[in-house]
Coordinates of C-alpha atoms in Angstrom, one line a residue:
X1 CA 117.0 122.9 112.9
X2 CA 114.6 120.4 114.3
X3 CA 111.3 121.2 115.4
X4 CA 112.0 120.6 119.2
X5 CA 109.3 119.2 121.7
X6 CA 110.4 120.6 124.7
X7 CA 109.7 123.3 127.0
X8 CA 111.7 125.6 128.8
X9 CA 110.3 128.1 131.8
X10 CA 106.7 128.8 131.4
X11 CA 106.3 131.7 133.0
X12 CA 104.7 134.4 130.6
X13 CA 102.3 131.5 129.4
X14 CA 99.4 129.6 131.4
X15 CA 99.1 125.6 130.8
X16 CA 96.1 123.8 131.7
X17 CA 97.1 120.4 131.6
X18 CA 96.3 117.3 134.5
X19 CA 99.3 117.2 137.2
X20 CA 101.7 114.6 137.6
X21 CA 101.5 111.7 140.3
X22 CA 104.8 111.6 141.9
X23 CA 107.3 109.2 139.9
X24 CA 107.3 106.6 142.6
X25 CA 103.8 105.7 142.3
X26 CA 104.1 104.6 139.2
X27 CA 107.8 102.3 138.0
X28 CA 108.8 103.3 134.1
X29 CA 108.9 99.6 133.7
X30 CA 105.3 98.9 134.6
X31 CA 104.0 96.8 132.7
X32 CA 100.6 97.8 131.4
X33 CA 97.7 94.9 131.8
X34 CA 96.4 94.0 128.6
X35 CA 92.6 95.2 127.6
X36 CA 90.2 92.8 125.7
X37 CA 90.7 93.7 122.6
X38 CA 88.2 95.7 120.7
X39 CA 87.6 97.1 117.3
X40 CA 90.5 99.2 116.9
X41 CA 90.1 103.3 116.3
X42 CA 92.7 104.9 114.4
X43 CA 96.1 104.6 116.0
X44 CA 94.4 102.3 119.1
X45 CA 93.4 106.0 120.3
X46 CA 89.6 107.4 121.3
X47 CA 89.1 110.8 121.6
X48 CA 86.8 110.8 124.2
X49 CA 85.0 108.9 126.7
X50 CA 80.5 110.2 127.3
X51 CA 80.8 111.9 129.9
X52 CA 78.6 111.5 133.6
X53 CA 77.7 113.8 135.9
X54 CA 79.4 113.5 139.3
X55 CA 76.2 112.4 142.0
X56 CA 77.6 115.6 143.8
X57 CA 79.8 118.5 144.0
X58 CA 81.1 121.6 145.1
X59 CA 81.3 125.3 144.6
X60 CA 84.9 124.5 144.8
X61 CA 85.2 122.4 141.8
X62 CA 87.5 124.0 138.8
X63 CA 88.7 122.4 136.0
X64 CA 91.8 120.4 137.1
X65 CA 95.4 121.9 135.4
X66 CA 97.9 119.9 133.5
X67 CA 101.0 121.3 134.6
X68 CA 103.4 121.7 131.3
X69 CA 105.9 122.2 133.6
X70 CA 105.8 118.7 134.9
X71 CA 106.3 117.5 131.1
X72 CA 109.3 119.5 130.1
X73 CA 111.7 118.2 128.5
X74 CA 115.2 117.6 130.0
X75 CA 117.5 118.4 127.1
X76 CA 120.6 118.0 129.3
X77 CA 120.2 114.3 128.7
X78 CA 119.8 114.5 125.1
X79 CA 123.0 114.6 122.7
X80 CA 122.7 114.8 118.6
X81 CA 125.5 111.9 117.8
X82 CA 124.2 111.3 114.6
X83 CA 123.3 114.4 113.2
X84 CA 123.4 115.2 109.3
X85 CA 122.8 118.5 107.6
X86 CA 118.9 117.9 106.0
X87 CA 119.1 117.5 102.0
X88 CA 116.6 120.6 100.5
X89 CA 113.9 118.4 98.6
X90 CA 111.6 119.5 95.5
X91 CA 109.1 121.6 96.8
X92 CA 105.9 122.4 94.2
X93 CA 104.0 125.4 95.3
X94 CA 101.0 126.2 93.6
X95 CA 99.7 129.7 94.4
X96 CA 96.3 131.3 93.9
X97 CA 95.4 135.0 92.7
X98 CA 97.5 137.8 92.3
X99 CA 99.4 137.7 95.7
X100 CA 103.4 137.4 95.2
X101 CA 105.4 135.4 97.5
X102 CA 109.0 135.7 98.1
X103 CA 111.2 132.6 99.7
X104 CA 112.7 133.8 103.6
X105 CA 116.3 133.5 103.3
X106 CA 116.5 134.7 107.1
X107 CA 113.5 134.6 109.7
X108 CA 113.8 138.3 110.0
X109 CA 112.7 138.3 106.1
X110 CA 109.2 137.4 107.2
X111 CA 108.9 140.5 109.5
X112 CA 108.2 138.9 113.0
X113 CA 108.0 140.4 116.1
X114 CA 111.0 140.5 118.3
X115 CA 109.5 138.4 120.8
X116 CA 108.9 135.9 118.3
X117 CA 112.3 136.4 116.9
X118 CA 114.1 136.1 120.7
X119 CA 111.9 133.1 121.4
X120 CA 113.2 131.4 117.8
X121 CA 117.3 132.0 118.4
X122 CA 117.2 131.8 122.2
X123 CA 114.8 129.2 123.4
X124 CA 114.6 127.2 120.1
X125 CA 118.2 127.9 118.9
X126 CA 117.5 128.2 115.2
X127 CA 119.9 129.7 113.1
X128 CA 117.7 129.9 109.6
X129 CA 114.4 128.9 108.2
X130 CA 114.2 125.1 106.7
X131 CA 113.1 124.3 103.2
X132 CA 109.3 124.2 104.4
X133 CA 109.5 126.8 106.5
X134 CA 110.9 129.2 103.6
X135 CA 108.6 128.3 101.6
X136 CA 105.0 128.4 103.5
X137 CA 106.0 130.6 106.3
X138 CA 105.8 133.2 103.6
X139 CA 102.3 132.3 102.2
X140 CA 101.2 132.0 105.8
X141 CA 101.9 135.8 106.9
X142 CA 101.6 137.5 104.0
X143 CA 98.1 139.6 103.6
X144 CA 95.3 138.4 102.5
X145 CA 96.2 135.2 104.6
X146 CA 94.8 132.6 101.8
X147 CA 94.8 128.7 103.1
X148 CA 97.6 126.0 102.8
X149 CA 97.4 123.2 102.5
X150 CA 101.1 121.9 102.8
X151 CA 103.1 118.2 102.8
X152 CA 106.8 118.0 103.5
X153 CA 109.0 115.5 104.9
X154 CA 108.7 114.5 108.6
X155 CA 111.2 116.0 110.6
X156 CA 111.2 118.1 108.2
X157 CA 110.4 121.6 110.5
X158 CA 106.0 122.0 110.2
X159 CA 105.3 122.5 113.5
X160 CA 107.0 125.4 112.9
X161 CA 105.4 126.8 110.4
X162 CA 101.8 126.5 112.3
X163 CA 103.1 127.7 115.3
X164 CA 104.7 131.0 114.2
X165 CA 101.5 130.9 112.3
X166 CA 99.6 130.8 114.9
X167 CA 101.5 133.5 117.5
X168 CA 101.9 135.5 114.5
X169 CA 98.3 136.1 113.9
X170 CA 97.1 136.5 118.1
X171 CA 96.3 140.0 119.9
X172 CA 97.7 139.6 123.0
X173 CA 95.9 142.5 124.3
X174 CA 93.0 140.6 122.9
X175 CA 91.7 137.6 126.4
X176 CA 89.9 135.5 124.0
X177 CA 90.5 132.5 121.5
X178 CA 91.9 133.3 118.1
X179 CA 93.8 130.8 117.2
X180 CA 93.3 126.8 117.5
X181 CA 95.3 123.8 116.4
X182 CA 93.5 119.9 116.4
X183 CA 95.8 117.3 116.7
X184 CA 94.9 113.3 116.3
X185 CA 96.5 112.3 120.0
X186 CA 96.5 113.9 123.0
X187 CA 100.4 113.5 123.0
X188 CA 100.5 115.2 120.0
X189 CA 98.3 117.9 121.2
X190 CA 100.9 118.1 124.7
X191 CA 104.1 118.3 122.2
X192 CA 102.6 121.0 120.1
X193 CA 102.1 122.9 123.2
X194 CA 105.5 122.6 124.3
X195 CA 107.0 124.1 121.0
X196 CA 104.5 127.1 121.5
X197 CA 105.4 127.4 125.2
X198 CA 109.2 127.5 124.1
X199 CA 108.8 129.7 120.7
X200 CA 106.2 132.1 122.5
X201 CA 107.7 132.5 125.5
X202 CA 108.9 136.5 125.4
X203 CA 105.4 137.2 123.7
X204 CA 102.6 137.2 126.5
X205 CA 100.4 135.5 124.7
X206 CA 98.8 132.5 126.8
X207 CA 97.5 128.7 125.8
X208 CA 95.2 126.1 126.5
X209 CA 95.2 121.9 126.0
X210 CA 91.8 121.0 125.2
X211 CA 92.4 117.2 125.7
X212 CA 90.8 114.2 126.7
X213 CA 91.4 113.8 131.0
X214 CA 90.7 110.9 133.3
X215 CA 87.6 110.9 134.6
X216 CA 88.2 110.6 137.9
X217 CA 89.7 114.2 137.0
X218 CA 87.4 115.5 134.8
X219 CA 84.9 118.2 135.5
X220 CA 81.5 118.4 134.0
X221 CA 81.5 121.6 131.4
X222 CA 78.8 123.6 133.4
X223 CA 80.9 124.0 136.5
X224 CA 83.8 125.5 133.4
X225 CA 84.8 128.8 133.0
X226 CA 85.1 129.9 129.3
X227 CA 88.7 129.8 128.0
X228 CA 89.9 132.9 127.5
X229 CA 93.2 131.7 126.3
X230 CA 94.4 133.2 122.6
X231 CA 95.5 129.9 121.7
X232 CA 93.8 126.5 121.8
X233 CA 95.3 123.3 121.2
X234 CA 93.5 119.7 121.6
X235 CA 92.1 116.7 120.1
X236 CA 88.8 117.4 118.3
X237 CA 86.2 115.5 119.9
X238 CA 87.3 117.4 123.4
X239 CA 87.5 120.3 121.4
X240 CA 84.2 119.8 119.7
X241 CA 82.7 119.6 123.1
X242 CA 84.1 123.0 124.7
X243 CA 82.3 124.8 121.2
X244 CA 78.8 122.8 122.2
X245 CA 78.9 123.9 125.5
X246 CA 79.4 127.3 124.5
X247 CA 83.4 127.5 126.4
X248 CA 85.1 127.8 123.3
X249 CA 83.9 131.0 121.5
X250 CA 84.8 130.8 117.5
X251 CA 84.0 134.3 116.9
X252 CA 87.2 135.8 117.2
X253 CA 88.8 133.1 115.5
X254 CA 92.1 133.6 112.9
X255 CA 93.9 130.7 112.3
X256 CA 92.4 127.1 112.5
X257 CA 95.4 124.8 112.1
X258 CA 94.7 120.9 111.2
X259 CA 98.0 118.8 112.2
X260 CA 98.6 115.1 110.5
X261 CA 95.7 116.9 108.3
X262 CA 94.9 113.4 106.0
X263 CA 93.8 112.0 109.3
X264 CA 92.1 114.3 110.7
X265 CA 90.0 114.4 107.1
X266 CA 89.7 110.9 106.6
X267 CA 86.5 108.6 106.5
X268 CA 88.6 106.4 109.1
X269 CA 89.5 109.3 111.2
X270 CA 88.3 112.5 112.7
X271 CA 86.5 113.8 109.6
X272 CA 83.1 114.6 111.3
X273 CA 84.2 116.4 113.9
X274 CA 87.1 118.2 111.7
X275 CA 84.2 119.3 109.4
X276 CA 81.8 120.7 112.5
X277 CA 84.8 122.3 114.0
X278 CA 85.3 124.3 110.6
X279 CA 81.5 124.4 110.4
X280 CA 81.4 126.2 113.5
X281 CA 83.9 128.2 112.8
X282 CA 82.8 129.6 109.4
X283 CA 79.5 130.3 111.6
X284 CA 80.7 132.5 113.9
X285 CA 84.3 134.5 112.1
X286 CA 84.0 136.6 108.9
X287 CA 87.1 135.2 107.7
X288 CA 89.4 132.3 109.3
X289 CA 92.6 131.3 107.6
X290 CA 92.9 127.0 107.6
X291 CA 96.1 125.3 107.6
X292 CA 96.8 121.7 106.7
X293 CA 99.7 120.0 107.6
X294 CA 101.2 116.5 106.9
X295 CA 103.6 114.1 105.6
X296 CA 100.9 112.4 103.8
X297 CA 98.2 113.1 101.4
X298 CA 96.5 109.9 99.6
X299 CA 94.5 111.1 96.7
X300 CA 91.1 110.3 98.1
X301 CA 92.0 112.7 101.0
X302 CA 93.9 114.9 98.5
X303 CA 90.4 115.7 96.5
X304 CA 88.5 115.9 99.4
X305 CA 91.0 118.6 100.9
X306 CA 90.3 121.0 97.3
X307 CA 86.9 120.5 98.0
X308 CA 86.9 122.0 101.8
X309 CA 90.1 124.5 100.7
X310 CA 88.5 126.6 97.8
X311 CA 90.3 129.0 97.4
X312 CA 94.1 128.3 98.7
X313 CA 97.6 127.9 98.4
X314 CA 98.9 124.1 98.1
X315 CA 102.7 122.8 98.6
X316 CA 103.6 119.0 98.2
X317 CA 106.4 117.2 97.8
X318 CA 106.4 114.1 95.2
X319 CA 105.4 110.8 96.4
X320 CA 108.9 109.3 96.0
X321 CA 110.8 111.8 97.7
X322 CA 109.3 111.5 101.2
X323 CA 110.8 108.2 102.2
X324 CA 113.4 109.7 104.2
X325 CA 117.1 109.0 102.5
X326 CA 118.9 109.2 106.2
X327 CA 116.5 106.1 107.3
X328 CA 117.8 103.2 105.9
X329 CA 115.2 100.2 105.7
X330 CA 115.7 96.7 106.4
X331 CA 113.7 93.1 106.3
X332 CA 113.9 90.3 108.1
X333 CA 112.8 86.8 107.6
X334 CA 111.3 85.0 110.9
X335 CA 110.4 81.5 110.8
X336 CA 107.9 82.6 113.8
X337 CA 107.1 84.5 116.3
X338 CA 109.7 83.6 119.1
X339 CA 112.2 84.3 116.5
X340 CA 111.1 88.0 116.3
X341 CA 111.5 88.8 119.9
X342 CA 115.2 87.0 119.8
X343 CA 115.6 89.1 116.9
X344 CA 115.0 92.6 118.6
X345 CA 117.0 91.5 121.8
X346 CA 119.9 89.6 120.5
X347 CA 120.9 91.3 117.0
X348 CA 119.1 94.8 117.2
X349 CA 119.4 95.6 120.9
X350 CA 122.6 93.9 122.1
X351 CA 124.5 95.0 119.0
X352 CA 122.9 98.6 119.2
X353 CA 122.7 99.1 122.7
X354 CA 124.4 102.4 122.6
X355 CA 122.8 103.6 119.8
X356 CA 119.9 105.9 121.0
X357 CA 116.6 105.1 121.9
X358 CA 114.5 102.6 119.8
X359 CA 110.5 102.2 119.3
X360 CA 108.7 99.2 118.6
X361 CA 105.2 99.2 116.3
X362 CA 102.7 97.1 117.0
X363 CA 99.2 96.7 115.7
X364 CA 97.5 95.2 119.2
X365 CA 97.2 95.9 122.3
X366 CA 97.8 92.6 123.3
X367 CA 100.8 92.4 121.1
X368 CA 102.3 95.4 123.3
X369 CA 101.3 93.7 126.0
X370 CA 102.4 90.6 125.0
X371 CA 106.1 91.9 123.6
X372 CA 106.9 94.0 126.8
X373 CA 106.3 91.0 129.3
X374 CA 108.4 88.8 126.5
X375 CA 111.1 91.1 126.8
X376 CA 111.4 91.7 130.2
X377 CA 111.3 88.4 131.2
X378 CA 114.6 88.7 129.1
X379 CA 115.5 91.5 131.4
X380 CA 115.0 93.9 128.9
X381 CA 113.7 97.6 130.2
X382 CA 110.9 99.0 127.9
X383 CA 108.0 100.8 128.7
X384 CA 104.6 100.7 126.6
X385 CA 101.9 103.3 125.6
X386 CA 98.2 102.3 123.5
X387 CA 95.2 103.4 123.8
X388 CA 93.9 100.8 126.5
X389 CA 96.4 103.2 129.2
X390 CA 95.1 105.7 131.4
X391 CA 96.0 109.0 130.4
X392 CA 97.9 110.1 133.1
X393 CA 100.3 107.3 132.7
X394 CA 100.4 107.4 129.3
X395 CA 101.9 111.2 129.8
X396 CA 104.6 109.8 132.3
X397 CA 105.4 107.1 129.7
X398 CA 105.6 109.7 126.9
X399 CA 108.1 112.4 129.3
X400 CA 110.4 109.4 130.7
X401 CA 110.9 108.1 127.5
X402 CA 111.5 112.0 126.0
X403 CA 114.0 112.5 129.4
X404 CA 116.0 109.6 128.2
X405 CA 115.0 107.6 131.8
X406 CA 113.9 104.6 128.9
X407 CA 115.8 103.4 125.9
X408 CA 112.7 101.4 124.7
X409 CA 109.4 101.8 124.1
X410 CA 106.5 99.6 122.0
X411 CA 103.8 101.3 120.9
X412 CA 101.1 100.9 118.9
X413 CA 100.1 103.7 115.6
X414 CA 99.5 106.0 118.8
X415 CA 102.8 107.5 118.9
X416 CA 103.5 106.8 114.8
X417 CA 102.6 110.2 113.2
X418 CA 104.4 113.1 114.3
X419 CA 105.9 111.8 117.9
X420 CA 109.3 113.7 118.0
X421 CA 112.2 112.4 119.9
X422 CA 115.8 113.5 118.2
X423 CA 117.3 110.3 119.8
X424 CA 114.8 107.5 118.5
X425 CA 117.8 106.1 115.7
X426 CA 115.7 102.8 115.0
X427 CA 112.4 101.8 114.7
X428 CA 111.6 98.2 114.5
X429 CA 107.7 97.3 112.5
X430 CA 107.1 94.0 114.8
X431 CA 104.0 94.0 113.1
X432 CA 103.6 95.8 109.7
X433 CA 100.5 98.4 109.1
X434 CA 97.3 97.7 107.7
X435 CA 94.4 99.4 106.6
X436 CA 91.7 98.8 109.6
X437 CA 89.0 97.4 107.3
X438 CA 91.1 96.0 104.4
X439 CA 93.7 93.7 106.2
X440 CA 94.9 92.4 102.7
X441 CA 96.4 96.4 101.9
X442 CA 99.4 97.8 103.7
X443 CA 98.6 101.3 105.0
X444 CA 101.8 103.3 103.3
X445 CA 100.9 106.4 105.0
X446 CA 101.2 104.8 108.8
X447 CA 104.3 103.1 107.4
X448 CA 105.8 106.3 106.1
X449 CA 104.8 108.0 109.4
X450 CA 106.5 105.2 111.8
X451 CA 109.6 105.0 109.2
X452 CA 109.9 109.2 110.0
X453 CA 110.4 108.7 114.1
X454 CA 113.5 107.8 112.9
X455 CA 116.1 110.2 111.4
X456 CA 114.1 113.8 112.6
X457 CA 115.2 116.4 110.3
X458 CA 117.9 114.8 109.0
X459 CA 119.4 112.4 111.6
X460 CA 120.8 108.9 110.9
X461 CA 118.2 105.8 111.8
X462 CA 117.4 102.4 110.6
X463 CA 114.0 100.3 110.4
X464 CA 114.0 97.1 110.5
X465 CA 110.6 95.4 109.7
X466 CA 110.0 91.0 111.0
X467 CA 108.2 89.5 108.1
X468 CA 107.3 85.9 109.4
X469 CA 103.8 84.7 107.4
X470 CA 103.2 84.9 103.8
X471 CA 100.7 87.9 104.5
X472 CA 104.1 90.0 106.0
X473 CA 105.5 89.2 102.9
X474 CA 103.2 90.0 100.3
X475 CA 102.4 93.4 102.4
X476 CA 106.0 94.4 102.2
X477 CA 106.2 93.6 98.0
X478 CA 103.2 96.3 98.1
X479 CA 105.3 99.3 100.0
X480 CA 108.5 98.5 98.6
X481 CA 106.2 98.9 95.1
X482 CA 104.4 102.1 96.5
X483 CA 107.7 103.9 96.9
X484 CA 109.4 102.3 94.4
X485 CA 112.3 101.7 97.2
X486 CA 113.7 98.1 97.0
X487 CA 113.8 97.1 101.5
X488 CA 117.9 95.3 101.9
X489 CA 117.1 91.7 103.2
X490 CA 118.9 90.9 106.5
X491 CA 119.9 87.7 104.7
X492 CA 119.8 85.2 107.9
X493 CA 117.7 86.2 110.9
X494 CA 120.9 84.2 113.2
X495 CA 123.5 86.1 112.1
X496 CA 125.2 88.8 113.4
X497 CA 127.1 89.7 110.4
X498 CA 124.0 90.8 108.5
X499 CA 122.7 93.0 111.6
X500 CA 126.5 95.0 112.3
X501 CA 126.6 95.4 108.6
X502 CA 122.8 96.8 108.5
X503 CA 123.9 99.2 111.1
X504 CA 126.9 99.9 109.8
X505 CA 125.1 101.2 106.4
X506 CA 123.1 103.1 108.9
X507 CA 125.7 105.0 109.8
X508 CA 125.2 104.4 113.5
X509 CA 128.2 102.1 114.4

């Protein structure tokens, strides 16, 4: 029961997302120019662009749509081959105050609605609640609707958690906002809406995608009407700007949900707009309950997240337990860089061509760039997504790969925390993650988050991660020492004995 991404008929619930250039415009194996490269944000990505007044207009002008529709998901292309049941994991709950909470053996044990409850077992095609969603769902719908701040595996089923949250909580007699989730990216923000689509569908209730648009598409906020949507999804500097133009009223507000939450309350992140979105918020509602989900929670981030949560519920899981048991991890030993890319398209692609789908991390753009016209002069199909790519194609990239049209796709930290894709079975580090402003460090959250594209909710994957300079190799020593988890050496980069037998352990040939 993996929290799916994609969306069926969206009829009971209005999108407002950009629409779709025809496919032929635009060929899936494109290759994207590189940008000059520039002082990287978090995962390659900016929020936001200022925004310029058109020279002239007319009455005409409404905000553009973003057709959810033209995203869906074709699931008749997808097949689970290498499925496993999940493995229930530790789960410490700590609870505040005097409220009881029972575990939901059945989702009919947390009193839903039946719209909710036909949208769960005929859209999304659950049977039972996971681990996670046993656990929190609970804490989330039960009276006096304390906070939560809650980390679980990825894959792991916390999208959800928020979302029933979140429908759980609307009046859908009720035309205004009262519910609102901030994601990092906006393809985060777009898959989040699809689950909602799909899980609300029966309910009435209707959304709307606060995120960033092309400005060639983009509509100046005065000519806006207010959204009058229940339930708000976006990025939060787009979303920060619908509150200060007064679009996005806070006072009926419920449920604020914060998704890859360590992110969005990092110093390197989104903190000061997380903080004036909740400032807001607390403004203008008597009480609204917070949510924040990850897979990660560093300490720093971890204290910080008492200070703004008060008075909440917490769940975590321990440290060594979210390294994902079905994602087997691998090293490699590159003399160079050419060896790499011969790497990725004579062992891991040609041995595992029929494996599934596979993504690529970067840390450049120019590296993407640079990779995808390496491999396709090889005459290897891939398409690749950073921050540098207009958003419009960044969303056709995103739905070809999800539709299966594209086996491969590189990718900078963009895509790394919470992407879903059931048939991604290997992930390849080509370059291993850093902290932005300490090279020296590895960033074990990113690599945690990159490792879990792999293997959703219990499926089999493998990562392999190219260590060519002494820096790759003195950054992997530090992960494999984080998580205590000793990476298997691919013992001769050459060799195709060492690769079958990687992905043989992988449980994929």
């Amino acid at each position: 029961m993996a929290d799916t991404t994609s969306s069926t008929d969206t009829t009971t619930i209005e999108k407002k997302l950009p629409e779709e250039k025809p496919a032929e415009e635009v060929k899936p194996t494109e290759e994207v120019k590189p940008a000059a490269e520039v002082k990287r944000a978090w995962a390659d990505e900016v929020d936001d662009d200022d925004e310029e007044e058109p020279t002239s207009s007319t009455s005409a002008d409404k905000a553009p749509e973003l057709d959810i529709g033209s995203l869906k998901i074709d699931e008749s292309k997808n097949t689970d081959k290498f499925l496993d049941e999940p493995k229930d994991t530790n789960i410490e709950a700590v609870t505040t105050g005097d409220t009881l909470y029972s575990t939901a053996a059945t989702f009919e044990d947390l009193k839903l609605s039946d719209e909710i409850l036909k949208g769960l077992y005929v859209d999304m095609k659950f049977t039972r609640p996971s681990k996670i969603q046993s656990v929190s769902l609970p804490m989330i719908l039960t009276p006096p609707y304390k906070d939560l701040i809650a980390q679980a595996h990825n894959g792991s089923g916390k999208t959800t958690c928020f979302v029933l949250g979140m429908l759980s909580r609307v009046d859908v007699h009720r035309k205004a906002p009262q519910a609102l989730c901030i994601c990092p990216t906006r393809e985060l923000a777009i898959q989040n809406i699809e689950v909602l689509t799909k899980m609300g569908k029966y309910t009435g209730i209707t959304s709307f995608c606060a995120i960033p648009m092309d400005r060639a598409q983009d509509i100046p906020f005065n000519r806006r009407p207010a959204i009058t949507d229940q339930i708000v999804i976006g990025t939060p500097g787009t979303v920060k700007k619908w509150m200060s133009a007064k679009k996005l009223s806070a006072s009926d507000m419920k449920i604020l949900v914060f998704d890859e939450a360590d992110h969005m309350l990092a110093e390197d992140g989104f903190k000061d707009d997380s903080l004036r979105i909740i400032k807001d918020i607390e403004k203008s509602s008597a009480h609204c309950q917070v949510l924040l989900f990850s897979a990660t929670f560093n300490e720093t981030v971890k204290n910080f997240v008492s200070r703004v949560v008060k008075d909440g519920n917490q769940m975590f899981v321990k440290k060594e337990e979210l390294s994902l048991d079905v994602v087997k991890q691998y090293k490699v030993n590159c003399p160079d860089e050419s060896a790499k890319i011969h790497v990725i398209k004579d062992k891991i692609f040609e041995l595992g061509e029929k494996l599934g789908q596979t993504i690529i991390f970067v840390h450049t753009r120019r590296s993407a760039s640079e990779l995808h016209t390496a491999l396709q002069d090889y005459g290897w199909q891939c398409t690749t997504i950073h921050g540098a790519v207009e958003k419009e194609l960044r969303d056709k990239i995103v739905k070809e790969f999800k539709d299966g049209l594209t086996q491969v796709l590189i990718s900078t930290d963009l895509l790394a925390r919470g992407f879903d894709q059931s048939q991604v079975n290997v992930v390849v580090n080509y370059d291993l993650p850093v902290k932005h402003e300490q090279r020296s460090e590895p960033d074990y959250e990113v690599y945690l988050h990159r490792c879990g594209r792999a293997g959703r909710f219990g499926r089999k994957g493998a990562v392999f991660n190219l260590l060519c300079t002494r820096q790759d190799h003195m950054l992997m020593g530090k992960i494999e020492n984080h998580f205590k988890n000793n990476v298997v050496e691919i013992p001769d980069w050459q060799n195709n004995e060492g690769f079958n037998g990687a992905l043989k352990a992988a449980g994929l040939i």
